[in-house]
Amino acid sequence: MSDKVDFVEGSHGPAIVEGPLTALSWLSILPIRGATAFDRITGARVITSVPFVGMVYGVIAALVAGVGIALEASPLLVGVLAVTAMELFGRFMHLDGLGDVADALGSYGSPAKAREVLADPHIGLIGAASGLLSLLAQTAAIGTLASTSWDIPLRLAAIAAGPAIGRLGVLFVCHKSCKPMKPTGFAAQIIGTIPTSRLLLWITSYAVVCVATLPFAPAFGLACLLALAVSCASAFVLSRHCHRRFEGLNGDCCGFVIHLCTTIALVVLALSY
């Protein structure tokens, strides 16, 4: 995500098509043609569709993990391969946002100084360490889930749930109560576009799916509900903290929250099995 993309006038297609396709074109390596107009309508549609993209990330991680389990690979190798597949699929975009925001938050300067650090293309020690530790945590969590006593379908479902739950975090960053750092650019298209009703609809939908699994796999359903609750609470706190520290949010903040919430969801799932 970049603040270099500015508003472009144009016509919009059906939201149910334009939103997911544009989200995939922005957030993955897939050669998909998305929207031709770039404005707050596009931004709202894309951010609303990010949880759907999270499901795609989850399926990719689960497929790679499933192959690893079938080949009797070590849990460590399964975790490394699954995380690598997700990062390659997303061009390491969210990891870049994590590093930039971590450096800015670690500066302990004024909001203006923090924004200056955030805009610096070079990564610092705090950003590099944050990226490394988050990747290690995701790798260990997926490796743990791949080697649990659950049936293999449940193991793969848990691995897929982590990235899907983690993407809900971007809805908090782009909530209507937040404001972009700049009135132009990419952040101005997405920050502040998501109403509370849309946020609650996604969270409720995920919760319903988790509850529906309770009669058949109670431990799995409870683990997913806990991961959902902790991840969403973390997204709220992180987005509010960034908003206060930077006096506004940008695209890097989206990547920061998505990456950390995905890590948090996977770790909670791994600790709850």
PDB file of C-alpha atoms in Angstrom:
ATOM      1  CA  MET A   1       0.000   0.000   0.000  1.00  0.00           C
ATOM      2  CA  SER A   2       1.362   3.366  -0.899  1.00  0.00           C
ATOM      3  CA  ASP A   3       0.471   7.003  -0.447  1.00  0.00           C
ATOM      4  CA  LYS A   4       1.767   7.687  -3.963  1.00  0.00           C
ATOM      5  CA  VAL A   5      -1.513   6.603  -5.592  1.00  0.00           C
ATOM      6  CA  ASP A   6      -3.735   9.647  -6.000  1.00  0.00           C
ATOM      7  CA  PHE A   7      -7.382  10.078  -6.923  1.00  0.00           C
ATOM      8  CA  VAL A   8      -8.381   9.152 -10.486  1.00  0.00           C
ATOM      9  CA  GLU A   9     -11.829   9.898 -11.874  1.00  0.00           C
ATOM     10  CA  GLY A  10     -13.790   7.195 -13.658  1.00  0.00           C
ATOM     11  CA  SER A  11     -16.887   5.032 -13.573  1.00  0.00           C
ATOM     12  CA  HIS A  12     -17.626   2.270 -11.082  1.00  0.00           C
ATOM     13  CA  GLY A  13     -18.837  -1.249 -11.720  1.00  0.00           C
ATOM     14  CA  PRO A  14     -20.988  -3.408  -9.401  1.00  0.00           C
ATOM     15  CA  ALA A  15     -19.601  -3.223  -5.855  1.00  0.00           C
ATOM     16  CA  ILE A  16     -19.806  -6.988  -5.333  1.00  0.00           C
ATOM     17  CA  VAL A  17     -17.449  -7.494  -8.293  1.00  0.00           C
ATOM     18  CA  GLU A  18     -15.299  -4.371  -8.203  1.00  0.00           C
ATOM     19  CA  GLY A  19     -14.485  -4.620  -4.495  1.00  0.00           C
ATOM     20  CA  PRO A  20     -13.012  -8.144  -4.321  1.00  0.00           C
ATOM     21  CA  LEU A  21     -11.264  -7.926  -7.707  1.00  0.00           C
ATOM     22  CA  THR A  22      -9.631  -4.598  -6.881  1.00  0.00           C
ATOM     23  CA  ALA A  23      -8.661  -5.875  -3.431  1.00  0.00           C
ATOM     24  CA  LEU A  24      -6.952  -8.887  -4.999  1.00  0.00           C
ATOM     25  CA  SER A  25      -5.204  -6.671  -7.559  1.00  0.00           C
ATOM     26  CA  TRP A  26      -3.905  -4.398  -4.788  1.00  0.00           C
ATOM     27  CA  LEU A  27      -3.030  -7.025  -2.198  1.00  0.00           C
ATOM     28  CA  SER A  28      -1.706  -9.968  -4.198  1.00  0.00           C
ATOM     29  CA  ILE A  29       0.498 -10.880  -7.137  1.00  0.00           C
ATOM     30  CA  LEU A  30      -2.497 -12.049  -9.166  1.00  0.00           C
ATOM     31  CA  PRO A  31      -2.688 -10.262 -12.555  1.00  0.00           C
ATOM     32  CA  ILE A  32      -6.262  -9.117 -11.997  1.00  0.00           C
ATOM     33  CA  ARG A  33      -7.749  -5.961 -13.439  1.00  0.00           C
ATOM     34  CA  GLY A  34      -9.526  -3.994 -10.743  1.00  0.00           C
ATOM     35  CA  ALA A  35     -11.225  -0.622 -10.646  1.00  0.00           C
ATOM     36  CA  THR A  36     -10.356   2.145 -13.081  1.00  0.00           C
ATOM     37  CA  ALA A  37     -11.606   4.892 -10.755  1.00  0.00           C
ATOM     38  CA  PHE A  38      -9.640   5.581  -7.588  1.00  0.00           C
ATOM     39  CA  ASP A  39     -11.653   7.489  -4.993  1.00  0.00           C
ATOM     40  CA  ARG A  40     -13.237   6.912  -1.604  1.00  0.00           C
ATOM     41  CA  ILE A  41     -15.942   4.738  -3.143  1.00  0.00           C
ATOM     42  CA  THR A  42     -13.243   2.442  -4.489  1.00  0.00           C
ATOM     43  CA  GLY A  43     -11.425   2.569  -1.168  1.00  0.00           C
ATOM     44  CA  ALA A  44     -14.505   1.602   0.821  1.00  0.00           C
ATOM     45  CA  ARG A  45     -15.257  -1.285  -1.518  1.00  0.00           C
ATOM     46  CA  VAL A  46     -11.690  -2.576  -1.370  1.00  0.00           C
ATOM     47  CA  ILE A  47     -11.351  -2.378   2.415  1.00  0.00           C
ATOM     48  CA  THR A  48     -14.732  -4.063   2.836  1.00  0.00           C
ATOM     49  CA  SER A  49     -13.394  -6.899   0.664  1.00  0.00           C
ATOM     50  CA  VAL A  50     -10.068  -7.345   2.491  1.00  0.00           C
ATOM     51  CA  PRO A  51     -11.455 -10.086   4.797  1.00  0.00           C
ATOM     52  CA  PHE A  52     -12.358 -12.004   1.636  1.00  0.00           C
ATOM     53  CA  VAL A  53      -8.747 -11.634   0.481  1.00  0.00           C
ATOM     54  CA  GLY A  54      -7.718 -12.891   3.921  1.00  0.00           C
ATOM     55  CA  MET A  55      -9.630 -16.089   3.215  1.00  0.00           C
ATOM     56  CA  VAL A  56      -7.585 -16.515   0.036  1.00  0.00           C
ATOM     57  CA  TYR A  57      -4.378 -16.079   2.046  1.00  0.00           C
ATOM     58  CA  GLY A  58      -5.658 -18.641   4.514  1.00  0.00           C
ATOM     59  CA  VAL A  59      -6.435 -21.166   1.793  1.00  0.00           C
ATOM     60  CA  ILE A  60      -2.940 -20.742   0.357  1.00  0.00           C
ATOM     61  CA  ALA A  61      -1.332 -21.299   3.767  1.00  0.00           C
ATOM     62  CA  ALA A  62      -3.538 -24.329   4.409  1.00  0.00           C
ATOM     63  CA  LEU A  63      -2.803 -25.880   1.012  1.00  0.00           C
ATOM     64  CA  VAL A  64       0.945 -25.520   1.473  1.00  0.00           C
ATOM     65  CA  ALA A  65       0.710 -26.866   5.015  1.00  0.00           C
ATOM     66  CA  GLY A  66      -1.434 -29.760   3.803  1.00  0.00           C
ATOM     67  CA  VAL A  67       1.206 -30.778   1.271  1.00  0.00           C
ATOM     68  CA  GLY A  68       3.862 -30.560   3.979  1.00  0.00           C
ATOM     69  CA  ILE A  69       1.825 -32.706   6.354  1.00  0.00           C
ATOM     70  CA  ALA A  70       1.157 -35.268   3.612  1.00  0.00           C
ATOM     71  CA  LEU A  71       4.882 -35.474   2.906  1.00  0.00           C
ATOM     72  CA  GLU A  72       5.576 -35.822   6.651  1.00  0.00           C
ATOM     73  CA  ALA A  73       7.708 -32.686   6.719  1.00  0.00           C
ATOM     74  CA  SER A  74       8.785 -31.313  10.085  1.00  0.00           C
ATOM     75  CA  PRO A  75       6.468 -28.769  11.729  1.00  0.00           C
ATOM     76  CA  LEU A  76       9.193 -26.138  11.369  1.00  0.00           C
ATOM     77  CA  LEU A  77       9.454 -26.680   7.633  1.00  0.00           C
ATOM     78  CA  VAL A  78       5.666 -26.646   7.263  1.00  0.00           C
ATOM     79  CA  GLY A  79       5.524 -23.306   9.064  1.00  0.00           C
ATOM     80  CA  VAL A  80       8.330 -21.780   7.014  1.00  0.00           C
ATOM     81  CA  LEU A  81       6.788 -22.855   3.710  1.00  0.00           C
ATOM     82  CA  ALA A  82       3.287 -21.656   4.622  1.00  0.00           C
ATOM     83  CA  VAL A  83       4.501 -18.228   5.793  1.00  0.00           C
ATOM     84  CA  THR A  84       6.762 -17.881   2.749  1.00  0.00           C
ATOM     85  CA  ALA A  85       3.851 -18.675   0.436  1.00  0.00           C
ATOM     86  CA  MET A  86       1.675 -16.005   2.055  1.00  0.00           C
ATOM     87  CA  GLU A  87       4.402 -13.371   1.943  1.00  0.00           C
ATOM     88  CA  LEU A  88       5.221 -14.075  -1.697  1.00  0.00           C
ATOM     89  CA  PHE A  89       1.531 -13.962  -2.577  1.00  0.00           C
ATOM     90  CA  GLY A  90       1.291 -10.510  -1.010  1.00  0.00           C
ATOM     91  CA  ARG A  91       4.682  -9.193  -2.204  1.00  0.00           C
ATOM     92  CA  PHE A  92       5.729  -8.751   1.463  1.00  0.00           C
ATOM     93  CA  MET A  93       3.483  -5.669   1.461  1.00  0.00           C
ATOM     94  CA  HIS A  94       2.156  -5.951   5.011  1.00  0.00           C
ATOM     95  CA  LEU A  95       5.601  -6.801   6.346  1.00  0.00           C
ATOM     96  CA  ASP A  96       6.857  -3.545   4.844  1.00  0.00           C
ATOM     97  CA  GLY A  97       4.110  -1.622   6.626  1.00  0.00           C
ATOM     98  CA  LEU A  98       4.952  -3.361   9.890  1.00  0.00           C
ATOM     99  CA  GLY A  99       8.605  -2.336   9.651  1.00  0.00           C
ATOM    100  CA  ASP A 100       7.864   1.285   8.753  1.00  0.00           C
ATOM    101  CA  VAL A 101       5.291   1.800  11.502  1.00  0.00           C
ATOM    102  CA  ALA A 102       7.383  -0.005  14.127  1.00  0.00           C
ATOM    103  CA  ASP A 103      10.298   2.324  13.405  1.00  0.00           C
ATOM    104  CA  ALA A 104       8.020   5.366  13.611  1.00  0.00           C
ATOM    105  CA  LEU A 105       6.402   4.265  16.874  1.00  0.00           C
ATOM    106  CA  GLY A 106       9.823   3.542  18.328  1.00  0.00           C
ATOM    107  CA  SER A 107      11.080   7.031  17.567  1.00  0.00           C
ATOM    108  CA  TYR A 108       9.347   8.518  20.646  1.00  0.00           C
ATOM    109  CA  GLY A 109       9.327  11.862  18.885  1.00  0.00           C
ATOM    110  CA  SER A 110       6.515  14.317  18.203  1.00  0.00           C
ATOM    111  CA  PRO A 111       3.784  13.306  15.740  1.00  0.00           C
ATOM    112  CA  ALA A 112       5.600  15.301  13.047  1.00  0.00           C
ATOM    113  CA  LYS A 113       8.878  13.490  13.796  1.00  0.00           C
ATOM    114  CA  ALA A 114       7.101  10.121  13.832  1.00  0.00           C
ATOM    115  CA  ARG A 115       5.546  10.850  10.430  1.00  0.00           C
ATOM    116  CA  GLU A 116       8.988  11.792   9.118  1.00  0.00           C
ATOM    117  CA  VAL A 117      10.378   8.432  10.251  1.00  0.00           C
ATOM    118  CA  LEU A 118       7.341   6.702   8.762  1.00  0.00           C
ATOM    119  CA  ALA A 119       8.048   8.291   5.374  1.00  0.00           C
ATOM    120  CA  ASP A 120      11.699   7.206   5.400  1.00  0.00           C
ATOM    121  CA  PRO A 121      12.095   4.305   2.903  1.00  0.00           C
ATOM    122  CA  HIS A 122      14.980   2.811   4.901  1.00  0.00           C
ATOM    123  CA  ILE A 123      14.179   0.298   7.620  1.00  0.00           C
ATOM    124  CA  GLY A 124      15.679   0.658  11.085  1.00  0.00           C
ATOM    125  CA  LEU A 125      16.587  -1.811  13.797  1.00  0.00           C
ATOM    126  CA  ILE A 126      13.160  -1.739  15.442  1.00  0.00           C
ATOM    127  CA  GLY A 127      11.386  -2.333  12.146  1.00  0.00           C
ATOM    128  CA  ALA A 128      13.733  -5.154  11.135  1.00  0.00           C
ATOM    129  CA  ALA A 129      13.431  -6.850  14.528  1.00  0.00           C
ATOM    130  CA  SER A 130       9.639  -6.505  14.500  1.00  0.00           C
ATOM    131  CA  GLY A 131       9.431  -8.127  11.084  1.00  0.00           C
ATOM    132  CA  LEU A 132      11.756 -10.969  12.045  1.00  0.00           C
ATOM    133  CA  LEU A 133      10.010 -11.741  15.320  1.00  0.00           C
ATOM    134  CA  SER A 134       6.534 -11.621  13.770  1.00  0.00           C
ATOM    135  CA  LEU A 135       7.587 -14.021  11.009  1.00  0.00           C
ATOM    136  CA  LEU A 136       9.125 -16.358  13.559  1.00  0.00           C
ATOM    137  CA  ALA A 137       5.933 -16.265  15.624  1.00  0.00           C
ATOM    138  CA  GLN A 138       3.785 -17.038  12.583  1.00  0.00           C
ATOM    139  CA  THR A 139       6.107 -19.859  11.547  1.00  0.00           C
ATOM    140  CA  ALA A 140       6.092 -21.421  15.011  1.00  0.00           C
ATOM    141  CA  ALA A 141       2.315 -21.058  15.327  1.00  0.00           C
ATOM    142  CA  ILE A 142       1.600 -22.705  11.985  1.00  0.00           C
ATOM    143  CA  GLY A 143       4.114 -25.447  12.769  1.00  0.00           C
ATOM    144  CA  THR A 144       2.360 -26.069  16.079  1.00  0.00           C
ATOM    145  CA  LEU A 145      -1.065 -26.179  14.436  1.00  0.00           C
ATOM    146  CA  ALA A 146       0.230 -28.567  11.777  1.00  0.00           C
ATOM    147  CA  SER A 147       1.364 -31.026  14.444  1.00  0.00           C
ATOM    148  CA  THR A 148      -1.600 -30.916  16.841  1.00  0.00           C
ATOM    149  CA  SER A 149      -3.681 -33.933  17.798  1.00  0.00           C
ATOM    150  CA  TRP A 150      -6.633 -32.590  15.827  1.00  0.00           C
ATOM    151  CA  ASP A 151      -7.729 -34.331  12.649  1.00  0.00           C
ATOM    152  CA  ILE A 152      -5.894 -32.997   9.614  1.00  0.00           C
ATOM    153  CA  PRO A 153      -8.926 -31.091   8.217  1.00  0.00           C
ATOM    154  CA  LEU A 154      -9.228 -29.205  11.526  1.00  0.00           C
ATOM    155  CA  ARG A 155      -5.505 -28.450  11.562  1.00  0.00           C
ATOM    156  CA  LEU A 156      -5.718 -26.968   8.087  1.00  0.00           C
ATOM    157  CA  ALA A 157      -8.882 -25.044   8.974  1.00  0.00           C
ATOM    158  CA  ALA A 158      -7.095 -23.510  11.974  1.00  0.00           C
ATOM    159  CA  ILE A 159      -4.136 -22.505   9.808  1.00  0.00           C
ATOM    160  CA  ALA A 160      -6.503 -20.921   7.281  1.00  0.00           C
ATOM    161  CA  ALA A 161      -8.409 -19.106  10.032  1.00  0.00           C
ATOM    162  CA  GLY A 162      -5.372 -17.111  11.196  1.00  0.00           C
ATOM    163  CA  PRO A 163      -4.836 -14.993   8.052  1.00  0.00           C
ATOM    164  CA  ALA A 164      -8.593 -14.632   7.546  1.00  0.00           C
ATOM    165  CA  ILE A 165      -9.172 -13.334  11.080  1.00  0.00           C
ATOM    166  CA  GLY A 166      -6.100 -11.110  10.934  1.00  0.00           C
ATOM    167  CA  ARG A 167      -7.379  -9.219   7.874  1.00  0.00           C
ATOM    168  CA  LEU A 168     -10.369  -7.983   9.857  1.00  0.00           C
ATOM    169  CA  GLY A 169      -7.906  -5.621  11.534  1.00  0.00           C
ATOM    170  CA  VAL A 170      -7.828  -3.304   8.534  1.00  0.00           C
ATOM    171  CA  LEU A 171     -11.494  -2.463   9.082  1.00  0.00           C
ATOM    172  CA  PHE A 172     -10.562  -0.838  12.394  1.00  0.00           C
ATOM    173  CA  VAL A 173      -7.807   1.222  10.751  1.00  0.00           C
ATOM    174  CA  CYS A 174     -10.222   2.464   8.084  1.00  0.00           C
ATOM    175  CA  HIS A 175     -13.159   3.067  10.416  1.00  0.00           C
ATOM    176  CA  LYS A 176     -15.045   6.326   9.995  1.00  0.00           C
ATOM    177  CA  SER A 177     -13.712   7.581  13.315  1.00  0.00           C
ATOM    178  CA  CYS A 178     -10.173   7.678  11.888  1.00  0.00           C
ATOM    179  CA  LYS A 179      -8.689  10.296   9.574  1.00  0.00           C
ATOM    180  CA  PRO A 180      -5.947  10.066   6.930  1.00  0.00           C
ATOM    181  CA  MET A 181      -2.627  11.822   7.418  1.00  0.00           C
ATOM    182  CA  LYS A 182      -3.016  13.659   4.130  1.00  0.00           C
ATOM    183  CA  PRO A 183      -6.078  14.889   2.212  1.00  0.00           C
ATOM    184  CA  THR A 184      -4.681  13.353  -0.983  1.00  0.00           C
ATOM    185  CA  GLY A 185      -3.032  10.084  -1.940  1.00  0.00           C
ATOM    186  CA  PHE A 186      -3.838   6.473  -1.181  1.00  0.00           C
ATOM    187  CA  ALA A 187      -4.634   6.911   2.517  1.00  0.00           C
ATOM    188  CA  ALA A 188      -7.275   9.529   1.724  1.00  0.00           C
ATOM    189  CA  GLN A 189      -9.070   6.926  -0.400  1.00  0.00           C
ATOM    190  CA  ILE A 190      -9.382   4.306   2.354  1.00  0.00           C
ATOM    191  CA  ILE A 191      -9.023   5.792   5.855  1.00  0.00           C
ATOM    192  CA  GLY A 192     -12.380   6.779   7.336  1.00  0.00           C
ATOM    193  CA  THR A 193     -14.515   4.903   4.804  1.00  0.00           C
ATOM    194  CA  ILE A 194     -15.796   1.980   6.890  1.00  0.00           C
ATOM    195  CA  PRO A 195     -18.991   2.487   8.961  1.00  0.00           C
ATOM    196  CA  THR A 196     -19.474   0.642  12.242  1.00  0.00           C
ATOM    197  CA  SER A 197     -22.274  -1.445  10.739  1.00  0.00           C
ATOM    198  CA  ARG A 198     -19.944  -2.916   8.134  1.00  0.00           C
ATOM    199  CA  LEU A 199     -17.278  -3.662  10.723  1.00  0.00           C
ATOM    200  CA  LEU A 200     -19.770  -5.401  12.993  1.00  0.00           C
ATOM    201  CA  LEU A 201     -21.243  -7.347  10.076  1.00  0.00           C
ATOM    202  CA  TRP A 202     -17.877  -8.929   9.254  1.00  0.00           C
ATOM    203  CA  ILE A 203     -17.070  -9.703  12.893  1.00  0.00           C
ATOM    204  CA  THR A 204     -20.526 -11.178  13.459  1.00  0.00           C
ATOM    205  CA  SER A 205     -20.243 -13.297  10.310  1.00  0.00           C
ATOM    206  CA  TYR A 206     -16.945 -14.758  11.483  1.00  0.00           C
ATOM    207  CA  ALA A 207     -18.339 -15.350  14.983  1.00  0.00           C
ATOM    208  CA  VAL A 208     -21.364 -17.181  13.566  1.00  0.00           C
ATOM    209  CA  VAL A 209     -19.092 -19.497  11.579  1.00  0.00           C
ATOM    210  CA  CYS A 210     -17.048 -20.212  14.710  1.00  0.00           C
ATOM    211  CA  VAL A 211     -20.157 -20.917  16.785  1.00  0.00           C
ATOM    212  CA  ALA A 212     -21.503 -23.211  14.059  1.00  0.00           C
ATOM    213  CA  THR A 213     -18.474 -25.488  14.495  1.00  0.00           C
ATOM    214  CA  LEU A 214     -18.956 -25.886  18.262  1.00  0.00           C
ATOM    215  CA  PRO A 215     -21.268 -28.931  18.122  1.00  0.00           C
ATOM    216  CA  PHE A 216     -18.833 -30.817  15.878  1.00  0.00           C
ATOM    217  CA  ALA A 217     -15.442 -29.542  17.084  1.00  0.00           C
ATOM    218  CA  PRO A 218     -15.866 -27.615  20.347  1.00  0.00           C
ATOM    219  CA  ALA A 219     -12.146 -27.079  20.998  1.00  0.00           C
ATOM    220  CA  PHE A 220     -11.617 -25.743  17.486  1.00  0.00           C
ATOM    221  CA  GLY A 221     -14.657 -23.455  17.631  1.00  0.00           C
ATOM    222  CA  LEU A 222     -13.657 -22.008  20.994  1.00  0.00           C
ATOM    223  CA  ALA A 223     -10.089 -21.457  19.800  1.00  0.00           C
ATOM    224  CA  CYS A 224     -11.345 -19.562  16.753  1.00  0.00           C
ATOM    225  CA  LEU A 225     -13.699 -17.430  18.873  1.00  0.00           C
ATOM    226  CA  LEU A 226     -10.852 -16.554  21.236  1.00  0.00           C
ATOM    227  CA  ALA A 227      -8.537 -15.727  18.329  1.00  0.00           C
ATOM    228  CA  LEU A 228     -11.255 -13.538  16.812  1.00  0.00           C
ATOM    229  CA  ALA A 229     -11.822 -11.660  20.067  1.00  0.00           C
ATOM    230  CA  VAL A 230      -8.137 -11.104  20.862  1.00  0.00           C
ATOM    231  CA  SER A 231      -7.268 -10.120  17.288  1.00  0.00           C
ATOM    232  CA  CYS A 232     -10.113  -7.589  17.023  1.00  0.00           C
ATOM    233  CA  ALA A 233      -9.323  -6.105  20.419  1.00  0.00           C
ATOM    234  CA  SER A 234      -5.680  -5.780  19.374  1.00  0.00           C
ATOM    235  CA  ALA A 235      -6.669  -4.136  16.100  1.00  0.00           C
ATOM    236  CA  PHE A 236      -8.749  -1.554  17.953  1.00  0.00           C
ATOM    237  CA  VAL A 237      -5.929  -0.721  20.372  1.00  0.00           C
ATOM    238  CA  LEU A 238      -3.214  -0.642  17.690  1.00  0.00           C
ATOM    239  CA  SER A 239      -5.217   1.521  15.300  1.00  0.00           C
ATOM    240  CA  ARG A 240      -6.109   3.994  18.043  1.00  0.00           C
ATOM    241  CA  HIS A 241      -2.521   4.170  19.244  1.00  0.00           C
ATOM    242  CA  CYS A 242      -1.209   4.818  15.734  1.00  0.00           C
ATOM    243  CA  HIS A 243      -3.919   7.426  15.147  1.00  0.00           C
ATOM    244  CA  ARG A 244      -2.921   9.274  18.296  1.00  0.00           C
ATOM    245  CA  ARG A 245       0.842   9.031  17.720  1.00  0.00           C
ATOM    246  CA  PHE A 246       0.759  10.076  14.050  1.00  0.00           C
ATOM    247  CA  GLU A 247      -2.300  12.332  14.233  1.00  0.00           C
ATOM    248  CA  GLY A 248      -3.750  10.357  11.345  1.00  0.00           C
ATOM    249  CA  LEU A 249      -3.281   7.046   9.552  1.00  0.00           C
ATOM    250  CA  ASN A 250      -1.855   5.895   6.218  1.00  0.00           C
ATOM    251  CA  GLY A 251      -1.479   2.737   4.168  1.00  0.00           C
ATOM    252  CA  ASP A 252       1.506   1.533   6.199  1.00  0.00           C
ATOM    253  CA  CYS A 253      -0.706   1.508   9.289  1.00  0.00           C
ATOM    254  CA  CYS A 254      -3.028  -0.902   7.482  1.00  0.00           C
ATOM    255  CA  GLY A 255      -0.157  -3.279   6.791  1.00  0.00           C
ATOM    256  CA  PHE A 256       1.104  -2.905  10.359  1.00  0.00           C
ATOM    257  CA  VAL A 257      -2.232  -3.876  11.896  1.00  0.00           C
ATOM    258  CA  ILE A 258      -2.935  -6.657   9.384  1.00  0.00           C
ATOM    259  CA  HIS A 259       0.441  -8.307   9.933  1.00  0.00           C
ATOM    260  CA  LEU A 260       0.325  -8.086  13.724  1.00  0.00           C
ATOM    261  CA  CYS A 261      -3.297  -9.234  13.947  1.00  0.00           C
ATOM    262  CA  THR A 262      -2.550 -12.216  11.702  1.00  0.00           C
ATOM    263  CA  THR A 263       0.363 -13.106  13.974  1.00  0.00           C
ATOM    264  CA  ILE A 264      -1.798 -12.673  17.078  1.00  0.00           C
ATOM    265  CA  ALA A 265      -4.613 -14.805  15.654  1.00  0.00           C
ATOM    266  CA  LEU A 266      -2.242 -17.633  14.699  1.00  0.00           C
ATOM    267  CA  VAL A 267      -0.491 -17.570  18.069  1.00  0.00           C
ATOM    268  CA  VAL A 268      -3.786 -17.641  19.989  1.00  0.00           C
ATOM    269  CA  LEU A 269      -4.996 -20.551  17.853  1.00  0.00           C
ATOM    270  CA  ALA A 270      -1.728 -22.411  18.446  1.00  0.00           C
ATOM    271  CA  LEU A 271      -1.919 -21.858  22.207  1.00  0.00           C
ATOM    272  CA  SER A 272      -5.602 -22.830  22.417  1.00  0.00           C
ATOM    273  CA  TYR A 273      -5.717 -26.172  20.611  1.00  0.00           C
TER     274      TYR A 273
END
